[in-house]
């Protein structure tokens, strides 16, 4: 049976270590996060069964992080326990109103905390099992079944001004019934992350950094006072004497007159020419300037932002993956051997390779990127997925696992980092390795595994710093989406 995963979020390293030891001894798989960024990476990589968090974090207000977790459709049902030194009634009430299952204060009683975690997890699992036994098919199953029955191969977005991101997916909305217009996009993203739908780029939109809404008004404003009532000043050129100046210098009570030669200018195109100046005038503060500043106002939350702060969100069409749609429609799922992940993890720890858990992998990646920035070097990631594996035969499965581990032991260097994401998926970090070297390594890895068993399907995806991103989260997203595959580079 797979271990239940707990995510600990606390800025205090001592508290994290104490809780880690406590729950590891009780048989849980523990992930740690000291900041909002660490927490988001952990949640995206390996969603836990329960979160224990403090609301006093160094980089963000814990309640804000809690709100973001509860707003995310992939995480909102994960039970949360607050463990904090904040003891006021108002703090507890605020947490409970945000949907936490329990609010405990420090210092805590270890046995009481363990018991409360166990009770919450048991209650949560009872609800999940009851829903599975008596409830309708999941939204994911209903949507995939609907697409197959109607012959819909691709869900194409349609403009919907009322939607938060400005688009909706009408066919998906009929099945998923989102709470707000366009809300089905978040369900589609989770299905795509499960590799049941393929993303196909459709559009890129600008969204507000505060509320995430697409309704933005971009405008040129005065760099001094941010007033939007500005105008480019007009210039006049006297065709006879060649004098050129701002239009207001030519204005007199009796019409236009050249300031240099005092000749009256009556006919545009004959006596003088007009043009637009590089100077602008602000009607608010009367300041003259050469270049206005571009900013935007969110028409949803009324916040103003510099154009460089505005976020860009990609919009995709979602294509049914022909090779997998039959496999993932309702029916008995294919299962790996019982305890497969635990057995493989135990074996890999016996090898002389740097093996870490998923949360440790993300933290290590962040540190390696920081080091690469200082040393002007590269960091590369590989995901290695195996398909067409015979997992019902214990002997064949163990033989396959041993072949994979021998391959890693032979090819990996001492400072390379490896983690097990699933029974048939590995992530490999190659420090001090630019993209071109990682590509060579990926080829050797693929060739070795194919030689071992030509019936086994090997899929290798890649991501590298700085080519594919400058943060751990960006590289992991590129890897997850399979944007850069070794096969496509050959």
PDB file of N, CA and C in Angstrom, residues 409-457:
ATOM      1  N   UNK A 409      22.493   3.229 -12.821  1.00  0.00           N
ATOM      2  CA  UNK A 409      23.760   3.094 -12.088  1.00  0.00           C
ATOM      3  C   UNK A 409      24.953   3.243 -13.028  1.00  0.00           C
ATOM      4  N   UNK A 410      24.820   2.740 -14.244  1.00  0.00           N
ATOM      5  CA  UNK A 410      25.925   2.785 -15.203  1.00  0.00           C
ATOM      6  C   UNK A 410      26.144   4.187 -15.763  1.00  0.00           C
ATOM      7  N   UNK A 411      25.045   4.909 -16.048  1.00  0.00           N
ATOM      8  CA  UNK A 411      25.154   6.164 -16.780  1.00  0.00           C
ATOM      9  C   UNK A 411      25.190   7.414 -15.899  1.00  0.00           C
ATOM     10  N   UNK A 412      24.586   7.361 -14.715  1.00  0.00           N
ATOM     11  CA  UNK A 412      24.514   8.564 -13.893  1.00  0.00           C
ATOM     12  C   UNK A 412      25.838   8.869 -13.218  1.00  0.00           C
ATOM     13  N   UNK A 413      26.130  10.155 -13.069  1.00  0.00           N
ATOM     14  CA  UNK A 413      27.315  10.603 -12.352  1.00  0.00           C
ATOM     15  C   UNK A 413      26.993  10.736 -10.870  1.00  0.00           C
ATOM     16  N   UNK A 414      28.032  10.879 -10.042  1.00  0.00           N
ATOM     17  CA  UNK A 414      27.828  10.919  -8.592  1.00  0.00           C
ATOM     18  C   UNK A 414      26.960  12.095  -8.163  1.00  0.00           C
ATOM     19  N   UNK A 415      27.062  13.225  -8.878  1.00  0.00           N
ATOM     20  CA  UNK A 415      26.332  14.417  -8.444  1.00  0.00           C
ATOM     21  C   UNK A 415      25.000  14.590  -9.170  1.00  0.00           C
ATOM     22  N   UNK A 416      24.629  13.676 -10.069  1.00  0.00           N
ATOM     23  CA  UNK A 416      23.301  13.715 -10.673  1.00  0.00           C
ATOM     24  C   UNK A 416      22.256  13.321  -9.625  1.00  0.00           C
ATOM     25  N   UNK A 417      21.059  13.833  -9.792  1.00  0.00           N
ATOM     26  CA  UNK A 417      19.997  13.594  -8.814  1.00  0.00           C
ATOM     27  C   UNK A 417      18.839  12.886  -9.500  1.00  0.00           C
ATOM     28  N   UNK A 418      18.245  11.906  -8.812  1.00  0.00           N
ATOM     29  CA  UNK A 418      17.166  11.123  -9.407  1.00  0.00           C
ATOM     30  C   UNK A 418      16.032  10.979  -8.410  1.00  0.00           C
ATOM     31  N   UNK A 419      14.802  10.950  -8.913  1.00  0.00           N
ATOM     32  CA  UNK A 419      13.643  10.713  -8.048  1.00  0.00           C
ATOM     33  C   UNK A 419      12.623   9.887  -8.814  1.00  0.00           C
ATOM     34  N   UNK A 420      11.783   9.200  -8.067  1.00  0.00           N
ATOM     35  CA  UNK A 420      10.748   8.348  -8.639  1.00  0.00           C
ATOM     36  C   UNK A 420       9.419   9.080  -8.558  1.00  0.00           C
ATOM     37  N   UNK A 421       8.859   9.433  -9.730  1.00  0.00           N
ATOM     38  CA  UNK A 421       7.582  10.140  -9.753  1.00  0.00           C
ATOM     39  C   UNK A 421       6.403   9.181  -9.768  1.00  0.00           C
ATOM     40  N   UNK A 422       6.584   8.028 -10.350  1.00  0.00           N
ATOM     41  CA  UNK A 422       5.546   6.997 -10.413  1.00  0.00           C
ATOM     42  C   UNK A 422       6.206   5.675 -10.701  1.00  0.00           C
ATOM     43  N   UNK A 423       5.419   4.610 -10.736  1.00  0.00           N
ATOM     44  CA  UNK A 423       6.003   3.288 -10.951  1.00  0.00           C
ATOM     45  C   UNK A 423       6.818   3.233 -12.232  1.00  0.00           C
ATOM     46  N   UNK A 424       6.362   3.937 -13.275  1.00  0.00           N
ATOM     47  CA  UNK A 424       7.035   3.872 -14.571  1.00  0.00           C
ATOM     48  C   UNK A 424       7.567   5.229 -15.014  1.00  0.00           C
ATOM     49  N   UNK A 425       7.805   6.151 -14.092  1.00  0.00           N
ATOM     50  CA  UNK A 425       8.311   7.477 -14.480  1.00  0.00           C
ATOM     51  C   UNK A 425       9.373   7.946 -13.508  1.00  0.00           C
ATOM     52  N   UNK A 426      10.497   8.377 -14.065  1.00  0.00           N
ATOM     53  CA  UNK A 426      11.621   8.879 -13.283  1.00  0.00           C
ATOM     54  C   UNK A 426      11.945  10.301 -13.719  1.00  0.00           C
ATOM     55  N   UNK A 427      12.420  11.106 -12.772  1.00  0.00           N
ATOM     56  CA  UNK A 427      12.952  12.431 -13.080  1.00  0.00           C
ATOM     57  C   UNK A 427      14.439  12.436 -12.752  1.00  0.00           C
ATOM     58  N   UNK A 428      15.238  13.002 -13.656  1.00  0.00           N
ATOM     59  CA  UNK A 428      16.685  13.047 -13.486  1.00  0.00           C
ATOM     60  C   UNK A 428      17.154  14.483 -13.618  1.00  0.00           C
ATOM     61  N   UNK A 429      17.957  14.944 -12.662  1.00  0.00           N
ATOM     62  CA  UNK A 429      18.541  16.282 -12.707  1.00  0.00           C
ATOM     63  C   UNK A 429      20.027  16.158 -13.036  1.00  0.00           C
ATOM     64  N   UNK A 430      20.456  16.915 -14.031  1.00  0.00           N
ATOM     65  CA  UNK A 430      21.846  16.880 -14.471  1.00  0.00           C
ATOM     66  C   UNK A 430      22.481  18.244 -14.201  1.00  0.00           C
ATOM     67  N   UNK A 431      23.101  18.447 -13.032  1.00  0.00           N
ATOM     68  CA  UNK A 431      23.752  19.735 -12.737  1.00  0.00           C
ATOM     69  C   UNK A 431      24.936  19.966 -13.675  1.00  0.00           C
ATOM     70  N   UNK A 432      25.245  21.261 -13.886  1.00  0.00           N
ATOM     71  CA  UNK A 432      26.388  21.650 -14.706  1.00  0.00           C
ATOM     72  C   UNK A 432      26.341  20.999 -16.094  1.00  0.00           C
ATOM     73  N   UNK A 433      25.126  20.844 -16.615  1.00  0.00           N
ATOM     74  CA  UNK A 433      24.963  20.167 -17.909  1.00  0.00           C
ATOM     75  C   UNK A 433      24.090  21.014 -18.820  1.00  0.00           C
ATOM     76  N   UNK A 434      24.655  21.603 -19.878  1.00  0.00           N
ATOM     77  CA  UNK A 434      23.847  22.391 -20.821  1.00  0.00           C
ATOM     78  C   UNK A 434      22.974  21.481 -21.672  1.00  0.00           C
ATOM     79  N   UNK A 435      22.095  22.084 -22.429  1.00  0.00           N
ATOM     80  CA  UNK A 435      21.109  21.337 -23.205  1.00  0.00           C
ATOM     81  C   UNK A 435      21.762  20.359 -24.180  1.00  0.00           C
ATOM     82  N   UNK A 436      22.795  20.804 -24.891  1.00  0.00           N
ATOM     83  CA  UNK A 436      23.382  19.939 -25.925  1.00  0.00           C
ATOM     84  C   UNK A 436      23.983  18.677 -25.307  1.00  0.00           C
ATOM     85  N   UNK A 437      24.579  18.778 -24.090  1.00  0.00           N
ATOM     86  CA  UNK A 437      25.135  17.608 -23.418  1.00  0.00           C
ATOM     87  C   UNK A 437      24.023  16.713 -22.886  1.00  0.00           C
ATOM     88  N   UNK A 438      22.946  17.331 -22.408  1.00  0.00           N
ATOM     89  CA  UNK A 438      21.816  16.550 -21.906  1.00  0.00           C
ATOM     90  C   UNK A 438      21.186  15.727 -23.025  1.00  0.00           C
ATOM     91  N   UNK A 439      21.163  16.298 -24.230  1.00  0.00           N
ATOM     92  CA  UNK A 439      20.604  15.586 -25.375  1.00  0.00           C
ATOM     93  C   UNK A 439      21.424  14.323 -25.666  1.00  0.00           C
ATOM     94  N   UNK A 440      22.750  14.419 -25.565  1.00  0.00           N
ATOM     95  CA  UNK A 440      23.615  13.254 -25.772  1.00  0.00           C
ATOM     96  C   UNK A 440      23.335  12.197 -24.711  1.00  0.00           C
ATOM     97  N   UNK A 441      23.205  12.651 -23.464  1.00  0.00           N
ATOM     98  CA  UNK A 441      22.934  11.730 -22.358  1.00  0.00           C
ATOM     99  C   UNK A 441      21.585  11.028 -22.572  1.00  0.00           C
ATOM    100  N   UNK A 442      20.576  11.797 -23.011  1.00  0.00           N
ATOM    101  CA  UNK A 442      19.247  11.219 -23.242  1.00  0.00           C
ATOM    102  C   UNK A 442      19.305  10.142 -24.317  1.00  0.00           C
ATOM    103  N   UNK A 443      20.111  10.376 -25.356  1.00  0.00           N
ATOM    104  CA  UNK A 443      20.250   9.375 -26.411  1.00  0.00           C
ATOM    105  C   UNK A 443      20.872   8.082 -25.898  1.00  0.00           C
ATOM    106  N   UNK A 444      21.894   8.204 -25.073  1.00  0.00           N
ATOM    107  CA  UNK A 444      22.536   7.012 -24.507  1.00  0.00           C
ATOM    108  C   UNK A 444      21.559   6.249 -23.617  1.00  0.00           C
ATOM    109  N   UNK A 445      20.795   7.004 -22.839  1.00  0.00           N
ATOM    110  CA  UNK A 445      19.838   6.386 -21.929  1.00  0.00           C
ATOM    111  C   UNK A 445      18.774   5.625 -22.722  1.00  0.00           C
ATOM    112  N   UNK A 446      18.217   6.277 -23.734  1.00  0.00           N
ATOM    113  CA  UNK A 446      17.176   5.652 -24.552  1.00  0.00           C
ATOM    114  C   UNK A 446      17.712   4.391 -25.242  1.00  0.00           C
ATOM    115  N   UNK A 447      18.915   4.487 -25.821  1.00  0.00           N
ATOM    116  CA  UNK A 447      19.487   3.346 -26.524  1.00  0.00           C
ATOM    117  C   UNK A 447      19.702   2.158 -25.592  1.00  0.00           C
ATOM    118  N   UNK A 448      20.123   2.448 -24.374  1.00  0.00           N
ATOM    119  CA  UNK A 448      20.370   1.356 -23.429  1.00  0.00           C
ATOM    120  C   UNK A 448      19.084   0.621 -23.081  1.00  0.00           C
ATOM    121  N   UNK A 449      18.032   1.379 -22.805  1.00  0.00           N
ATOM    122  CA  UNK A 449      16.779   0.745 -22.399  1.00  0.00           C
ATOM    123  C   UNK A 449      16.128   0.008 -23.560  1.00  0.00           C
ATOM    124  N   UNK A 450      16.242   0.540 -24.763  1.00  0.00           N
ATOM    125  CA  UNK A 450      15.670  -0.141 -25.924  1.00  0.00           C
ATOM    126  C   UNK A 450      16.407  -1.445 -26.200  1.00  0.00           C
ATOM    127  N   UNK A 451      17.730  -1.443 -26.013  1.00  0.00           N
ATOM    128  CA  UNK A 451      18.505  -2.672 -26.218  1.00  0.00           C
ATOM    129  C   UNK A 451      18.103  -3.760 -25.225  1.00  0.00           C
ATOM    130  N   UNK A 452      17.752  -3.327 -24.012  1.00  0.00           N
ATOM    131  CA  UNK A 452      17.381  -4.306 -22.988  1.00  0.00           C
ATOM    132  C   UNK A 452      16.087  -5.018 -23.359  1.00  0.00           C
ATOM    133  N   UNK A 453      15.144  -4.290 -23.919  1.00  0.00           N
ATOM    134  CA  UNK A 453      13.848  -4.888 -24.270  1.00  0.00           C
ATOM    135  C   UNK A 453      13.228  -4.044 -25.373  1.00  0.00           C
ATOM    136  N   UNK A 454      13.276  -4.532 -26.617  1.00  0.00           N
ATOM    137  CA  UNK A 454      12.782  -3.721 -27.732  1.00  0.00           C
ATOM    138  C   UNK A 454      11.271  -3.584 -27.746  1.00  0.00           C
ATOM    139  N   UNK A 455      10.561  -4.302 -26.858  1.00  0.00           N
ATOM    140  CA  UNK A 455       9.111  -4.166 -26.758  1.00  0.00           C
ATOM    141  C   UNK A 455       8.709  -3.022 -25.829  1.00  0.00           C
ATOM    142  N   UNK A 456       9.628  -2.577 -24.995  1.00  0.00           N
ATOM    143  CA  UNK A 456       9.340  -1.512 -24.042  1.00  0.00           C
ATOM    144  C   UNK A 456       9.363  -0.162 -24.745  1.00  0.00           C
ATOM    145  N   UNK A 457       8.353   0.668 -24.491  1.00  0.00           N
ATOM    146  CA  UNK A 457       8.296   2.016 -25.041  1.00  0.00           C
ATOM    147  C   UNK A 457       8.974   2.980 -24.071  1.00  0.00           C
TER     148      UNK A 457
END
